[in-house]
């Protein structure tokens, strides 16, 4: 393989997480999450940076389910409505992006 192809392949491999983060952020904005959440301050729901501090990669499946089904009690008594219309894969990208905000 030519050196230029190796460099290009390495660049794509290293950009993968950054591209996923960008996609998660874009999805967060287009799926309505910004109506209740902000990156660095509490709105109706918690700041995403606070969520990132509380959870780890191991919590991704639980968080995807929580976003999908909604819930109440973890961050206060204001319920988060279910997001059943959002695809699980999109919710996972959003959750993974949130976790990068540590």
Backbone as JSON Lines, residues from 0, in Angstrom:
{"i":0,"aa":"X","n":[0.86,-1.17,0.0],"ca":[0.0,0.0,0.0],"c":[0.9,1.24,0.0]}
{"i":1,"aa":"X","n":[0.53,2.21,-0.76],"ca":[1.31,3.44,-0.83],"c":[1.23,4.21,0.49]}
{"i":2,"aa":"X","n":[2.29,4.95,0.75],"ca":[2.35,5.74,1.99],"c":[1.17,6.7,2.1]}
{"i":3,"aa":"X","n":[0.77,7.32,1.0],"ca":[-0.36,8.27,1.02],"c":[-1.66,7.58,1.42]}
{"i":4,"aa":"X","n":[-1.83,6.33,0.98],"ca":[-3.05,5.6,1.34],"c":[-3.04,5.26,2.83]}
{"i":5,"aa":"X","n":[-1.86,4.91,3.37],"ca":[-1.76,4.64,4.8],"c":[-2.1,5.87,5.62]}
{"i":6,"aa":"X","n":[-1.57,7.0,5.19],"ca":[-1.84,8.26,5.9],"c":[-3.32,8.59,5.84]}
{"i":7,"aa":"X","n":[-3.92,8.42,4.68],"ca":[-5.35,8.68,4.53],"c":[-6.2,7.76,5.38]}
{"i":8,"aa":"X","n":[-5.84,6.48,5.4],"ca":[-6.58,5.51,6.21],"c":[-6.45,5.84,7.68]}
{"i":9,"aa":"X","n":[-5.24,6.2,8.11],"ca":[-5.03,6.57,9.51],"c":[-5.84,7.8,9.88]}
{"i":10,"aa":"X","n":[-5.9,8.78,9.0],"ca":[-6.68,10.0,9.26],"c":[-8.16,9.68,9.42]}
{"i":11,"aa":"X","n":[-8.68,8.82,8.57],"ca":[-10.09,8.43,8.68],"c":[-10.36,7.68,9.97]}
{"i":12,"aa":"X","n":[-9.44,6.79,10.35],"ca":[-9.6,6.03,11.59],"c":[-9.62,6.97,12.79]}
{"i":13,"aa":"X","n":[-8.71,7.91,12.83],"ca":[-8.63,8.84,13.96],"c":[-9.8,9.82,13.97]}
{"i":14,"aa":"X","n":[-10.35,10.14,12.82],"ca":[-11.47,11.08,12.74],"c":[-12.78,10.42,13.11]}
{"i":15,"aa":"X","n":[-12.84,9.1,13.15],"ca":[-14.09,8.38,13.44],"c":[-14.81,8.88,14.67]}
{"i":16,"aa":"X","n":[-14.17,8.93,15.85],"ca":[-14.85,9.41,17.04],"c":[-15.3,10.87,16.92]}
{"i":17,"aa":"X","n":[-14.5,11.69,16.27],"ca":[-14.88,13.1,16.1],"c":[-16.1,13.22,15.2]}
{"i":18,"aa":"X","n":[-16.13,12.41,14.13],"ca":[-17.29,12.45,13.23],"c":[-18.54,11.97,13.96]}
{"i":19,"aa":"X","n":[-18.41,10.93,14.78],"ca":[-19.55,10.43,15.55],"c":[-20.03,11.48,16.54]}
{"i":20,"aa":"X","n":[-19.09,12.18,17.17],"ca":[-19.47,13.23,18.12],"c":[-20.23,14.33,17.4]}
{"i":21,"aa":"X","n":[-19.76,14.72,16.24],"ca":[-20.43,15.76,15.47],"c":[-21.83,15.3,15.08]}
{"i":22,"aa":"X","n":[-21.96,14.05,14.69],"ca":[-23.27,13.51,14.31],"c":[-24.21,13.5,15.51]}
{"i":23,"aa":"X","n":[-23.7,13.1,16.67],"ca":[-24.52,13.1,17.88],"c":[-25.0,14.49,18.24]}
{"i":24,"aa":"X","n":[-24.11,15.47,18.11],"ca":[-24.49,16.85,18.41],"c":[-25.55,17.35,17.43]}
{"i":25,"aa":"X","n":[-25.38,17.03,16.17],"ca":[-26.36,17.43,15.15],"c":[-27.72,16.79,15.43]}
{"i":26,"aa":"X","n":[-27.71,15.5,15.74],"ca":[-28.96,14.81,16.05],"c":[-29.64,15.42,17.27]}
{"i":27,"aa":"X","n":[-28.86,15.76,18.29],"ca":[-29.41,16.37,19.5],"c":[-30.17,17.64,19.14]}
{"i":28,"aa":"X","n":[-29.63,18.41,18.23],"ca":[-30.27,19.67,17.83],"c":[-31.5,19.43,16.97]}
{"i":29,"aa":"X","n":[-31.47,18.43,16.1],"ca":[-32.59,18.21,15.18],"c":[-33.72,17.37,15.77]}
{"i":30,"aa":"X","n":[-33.45,16.66,16.85],"ca":[-34.48,15.79,17.45],"c":[-35.24,16.47,18.59]}
{"i":31,"aa":"X","n":[-34.98,17.74,18.82],"ca":[-35.77,18.48,19.8],"c":[-35.21,18.49,21.21]}
{"i":32,"aa":"X","n":[-34.05,17.91,21.42],"ca":[-33.47,17.83,22.76],"c":[-33.18,19.22,23.35]}
{"i":33,"aa":"X","n":[-32.87,20.17,22.47],"ca":[-32.49,21.51,22.93],"c":[-33.67,22.27,23.54]}
{"i":34,"aa":"X","n":[-34.86,21.75,23.39],"ca":[-36.01,22.4,24.02],"c":[-35.93,22.31,25.54]}
{"i":35,"aa":"X","n":[-35.28,21.27,26.04],"ca":[-35.21,21.06,27.49],"c":[-33.79,20.97,28.05]}
{"i":36,"aa":"X","n":[-32.79,20.82,27.18],"ca":[-31.41,20.62,27.64],"c":[-30.46,21.59,26.97]}
{"i":37,"aa":"X","n":[-29.41,21.96,27.7],"ca":[-28.3,22.74,27.17],"c":[-27.01,22.03,27.57]}
{"i":38,"aa":"X","n":[-25.93,22.36,26.9],"ca":[-24.66,21.71,27.19],"c":[-24.17,22.03,28.59]}
{"i":39,"aa":"X","n":[-24.21,23.3,28.96],"ca":[-23.53,23.71,30.19],"c":[-24.4,24.37,31.25]}
{"i":40,"aa":"X","n":[-25.71,24.32,31.06],"ca":[-26.59,24.87,32.11],"c":[-27.9,24.09,32.15]}
{"i":41,"aa":"X","n":[-28.48,24.03,33.33],"ca":[-29.76,23.37,33.51],"c":[-30.85,24.21,32.88]}
{"i":42,"aa":"X","n":[-31.7,23.59,32.11],"ca":[-32.91,24.24,31.61],"c":[-34.07,23.52,32.3]}
{"i":43,"aa":"X","n":[-34.93,22.88,31.56],"ca":[-35.97,22.04,32.15],"c":[-35.32,20.76,32.69]}
{"i":44,"aa":"X","n":[-34.4,20.23,31.89],"ca":[-33.65,19.04,32.29],"c":[-32.21,19.41,32.62]}
{"i":45,"aa":"X","n":[-31.42,18.43,33.0],"ca":[-30.04,18.7,33.42],"c":[-29.15,19.13,32.26]}
{"i":46,"aa":"X","n":[-28.07,19.83,32.6],"ca":[-27.05,20.18,31.6],"c":[-26.4,18.89,31.14]}
{"i":47,"aa":"X","n":[-26.06,18.82,29.87],"ca":[-25.41,17.62,29.35],"c":[-24.06,17.36,30.03]}
{"i":48,"aa":"X","n":[-23.35,18.41,30.41],"ca":[-22.08,18.21,31.1],"c":[-22.3,17.53,32.45]}
{"i":49,"aa":"X","n":[-23.4,17.83,33.11],"ca":[-23.71,17.16,34.38],"c":[-24.05,15.68,34.15]}
{"i":50,"aa":"X","n":[-24.76,15.41,33.07],"ca":[-25.07,14.02,32.72],"c":[-23.77,13.26,32.45]}
{"i":51,"aa":"X","n":[-22.87,13.9,31.69],"ca":[-21.59,13.26,31.36],"c":[-20.76,12.95,32.6]}
{"i":52,"aa":"X","n":[-20.84,13.82,33.61],"ca":[-20.09,13.58,34.85],"c":[-20.66,12.39,35.63]}
{"i":53,"aa":"X","n":[-21.95,12.19,35.52],"ca":[-22.62,11.17,36.33],"c":[-22.53,9.76,35.73]}
{"i":54,"aa":"X","n":[-22.45,9.67,34.41],"ca":[-22.53,8.38,33.74],"c":[-21.26,8.04,32.98]}
{"i":55,"aa":"X","n":[-21.11,6.74,32.66],"ca":[-19.95,6.25,31.92],"c":[-20.43,5.48,30.69]}
{"i":56,"aa":"X","n":[-19.47,5.02,29.93],"ca":[-19.75,4.2,28.74],"c":[-20.6,2.98,29.1]}
{"i":57,"aa":"X","n":[-20.4,2.43,30.26],"ca":[-21.17,1.26,30.7],"c":[-22.66,1.56,30.84]}
{"i":58,"aa":"X","n":[-23.01,2.83,30.99],"ca":[-24.4,3.23,31.17],"c":[-25.14,3.51,29.86]}
{"i":59,"aa":"X","n":[-24.46,3.4,28.73],"ca":[-25.08,3.76,27.44],"c":[-26.4,3.02,27.22]}
{"i":60,"aa":"X","n":[-26.46,1.69,27.35],"ca":[-27.75,1.02,27.11],"c":[-28.87,1.53,28.02]}
{"i":61,"aa":"X","n":[-28.55,1.75,29.28],"ca":[-29.55,2.25,30.23],"c":[-30.02,3.66,29.83]}
{"i":62,"aa":"X","n":[-29.09,4.49,29.4],"ca":[-29.44,5.86,29.02],"c":[-30.26,5.89,27.73]}
{"i":63,"aa":"X","n":[-29.93,5.02,26.78],"ca":[-30.72,4.94,25.55],"c":[-32.16,4.57,25.88]}
{"i":64,"aa":"X","n":[-32.33,3.59,26.76],"ca":[-33.68,3.18,27.17],"c":[-34.4,4.32,27.88]}
{"i":65,"aa":"X","n":[-33.7,5.04,28.74],"ca":[-34.29,6.15,29.49],"c":[-34.76,7.26,28.54]}
{"i":66,"aa":"X","n":[-33.94,7.59,27.56],"ca":[-34.33,8.62,26.59],"c":[-35.53,8.14,25.78]}
{"i":67,"aa":"X","n":[-35.5,6.87,25.39],"ca":[-36.59,6.31,24.57],"c":[-37.92,6.29,25.34]}
{"i":68,"aa":"X","n":[-37.89,5.84,26.59],"ca":[-39.11,5.66,27.37],"c":[-39.49,6.86,28.23]}
{"i":69,"aa":"X","n":[-38.53,7.76,28.46],"ca":[-38.79,8.89,29.36],"c":[-38.61,8.46,30.8]}
{"i":70,"aa":"X","n":[-38.8,9.39,31.72],"ca":[-38.64,9.04,33.12],"c":[-38.7,10.26,34.01]}
{"i":71,"aa":"X","n":[-38.61,10.01,35.3],"ca":[-38.66,11.07,36.29],"c":[-37.93,10.61,37.54]}
{"i":72,"aa":"X","n":[-37.39,11.58,38.29],"ca":[-36.84,11.27,39.59],"c":[-35.34,11.33,39.72]}
{"i":73,"aa":"X","n":[-34.59,11.08,38.65],"ca":[-33.14,11.09,38.75],"c":[-32.61,12.51,38.88]}
{"i":74,"aa":"X","n":[-33.2,13.44,38.14],"ca":[-32.75,14.83,38.12],"c":[-33.78,15.79,38.68]}
{"i":75,"aa":"X","n":[-34.77,15.27,39.37],"ca":[-35.83,16.11,39.91],"c":[-37.18,15.54,39.56]}
{"i":76,"aa":"X","n":[-38.21,16.31,39.82],"ca":[-39.57,15.8,39.64],"c":[-40.22,16.19,38.31]}
{"i":77,"aa":"X","n":[-39.51,16.93,37.47],"ca":[-40.05,17.25,36.14],"c":[-39.78,16.05,35.24]}
{"i":78,"aa":"X","n":[-40.83,15.41,34.7],"ca":[-40.62,14.22,33.89],"c":[-40.02,14.53,32.52]}
{"i":79,"aa":"X","n":[-39.17,13.63,32.05],"ca":[-38.71,13.7,30.67],"c":[-39.69,12.87,29.85]}
{"i":80,"aa":"X","n":[-40.28,13.47,28.83],"ca":[-41.24,12.71,28.03],"c":[-40.53,11.64,27.2]}
{"i":81,"aa":"X","n":[-41.26,10.59,26.83],"ca":[-40.65,9.57,25.99],"c":[-40.3,10.12,24.61]}
{"i":82,"aa":"X","n":[-39.31,9.53,24.0],"ca":[-38.87,9.91,22.66],"c":[-38.96,8.7,21.74]}
{"i":83,"aa":"X","n":[-40.11,8.07,21.74],"ca":[-40.32,6.84,20.98],"c":[-40.18,7.03,19.48]}
{"i":84,"aa":"X","n":[-40.33,8.26,19.0],"ca":[-40.24,8.53,17.56],"c":[-38.8,8.59,17.07]}
{"i":85,"aa":"X","n":[-37.84,8.65,17.98],"ca":[-36.43,8.73,17.61],"c":[-35.84,7.32,17.56]}
{"i":86,"aa":"X","n":[-35.15,7.02,16.49],"ca":[-34.54,5.69,16.32],"c":[-33.51,5.42,17.42]}
{"i":87,"aa":"X","n":[-33.46,4.18,17.87],"ca":[-32.5,3.81,18.92],"c":[-31.08,4.16,18.53]}
{"i":88,"aa":"X","n":[-30.72,3.94,17.27],"ca":[-29.35,4.24,16.81],"c":[-29.05,5.72,16.95]}
{"i":89,"aa":"X","n":[-30.04,6.58,16.67],"ca":[-29.85,8.02,16.82],"c":[-29.72,8.41,18.29]}
{"i":90,"aa":"X","n":[-30.54,7.8,19.13],"ca":[-30.44,8.08,20.57],"c":[-29.06,7.67,21.08]}
{"i":91,"aa":"X","n":[-28.57,6.53,20.63],"ca":[-27.25,6.09,21.08],"c":[-26.16,7.07,20.65]}
{"i":92,"aa":"X","n":[-26.25,7.59,19.46],"ca":[-25.26,8.58,19.0],"c":[-25.32,9.84,19.86]}
{"i":93,"aa":"X","n":[-26.52,10.26,20.21],"ca":[-26.68,11.43,21.07],"c":[-26.09,11.16,22.44]}
{"i":94,"aa":"X","n":[-26.41,10.02,23.02],"ca":[-25.9,9.66,24.35],"c":[-24.38,9.59,24.33]}
{"i":95,"aa":"X","n":[-23.83,8.97,23.32],"ca":[-22.36,8.87,23.24],"c":[-21.72,10.24,23.09]}
{"i":96,"aa":"X","n":[-22.36,11.12,22.35],"ca":[-21.86,12.5,22.23],"c":[-21.9,13.19,23.6]}
{"i":97,"aa":"X","n":[-23.0,13.04,24.31],"ca":[-23.12,13.66,25.63],"c":[-21.98,13.21,26.53]}
{"i":98,"aa":"X","n":[-21.66,11.93,26.49],"ca":[-20.61,11.39,27.35],"c":[-19.22,11.93,27.01]}
{"i":99,"aa":"X","n":[-19.06,12.52,25.83],"ca":[-17.77,13.13,25.47],"c":[-17.58,14.49,26.14]}
{"i":100,"aa":"X","n":[-18.6,15.01,26.78],"ca":[-18.58,16.37,27.33],"c":[-17.96,16.45,28.73]}
{"i":101,"aa":"X","n":[-17.32,15.42,29.19],"ca":[-16.72,15.39,30.53],"c":[-15.64,16.43,30.66]}
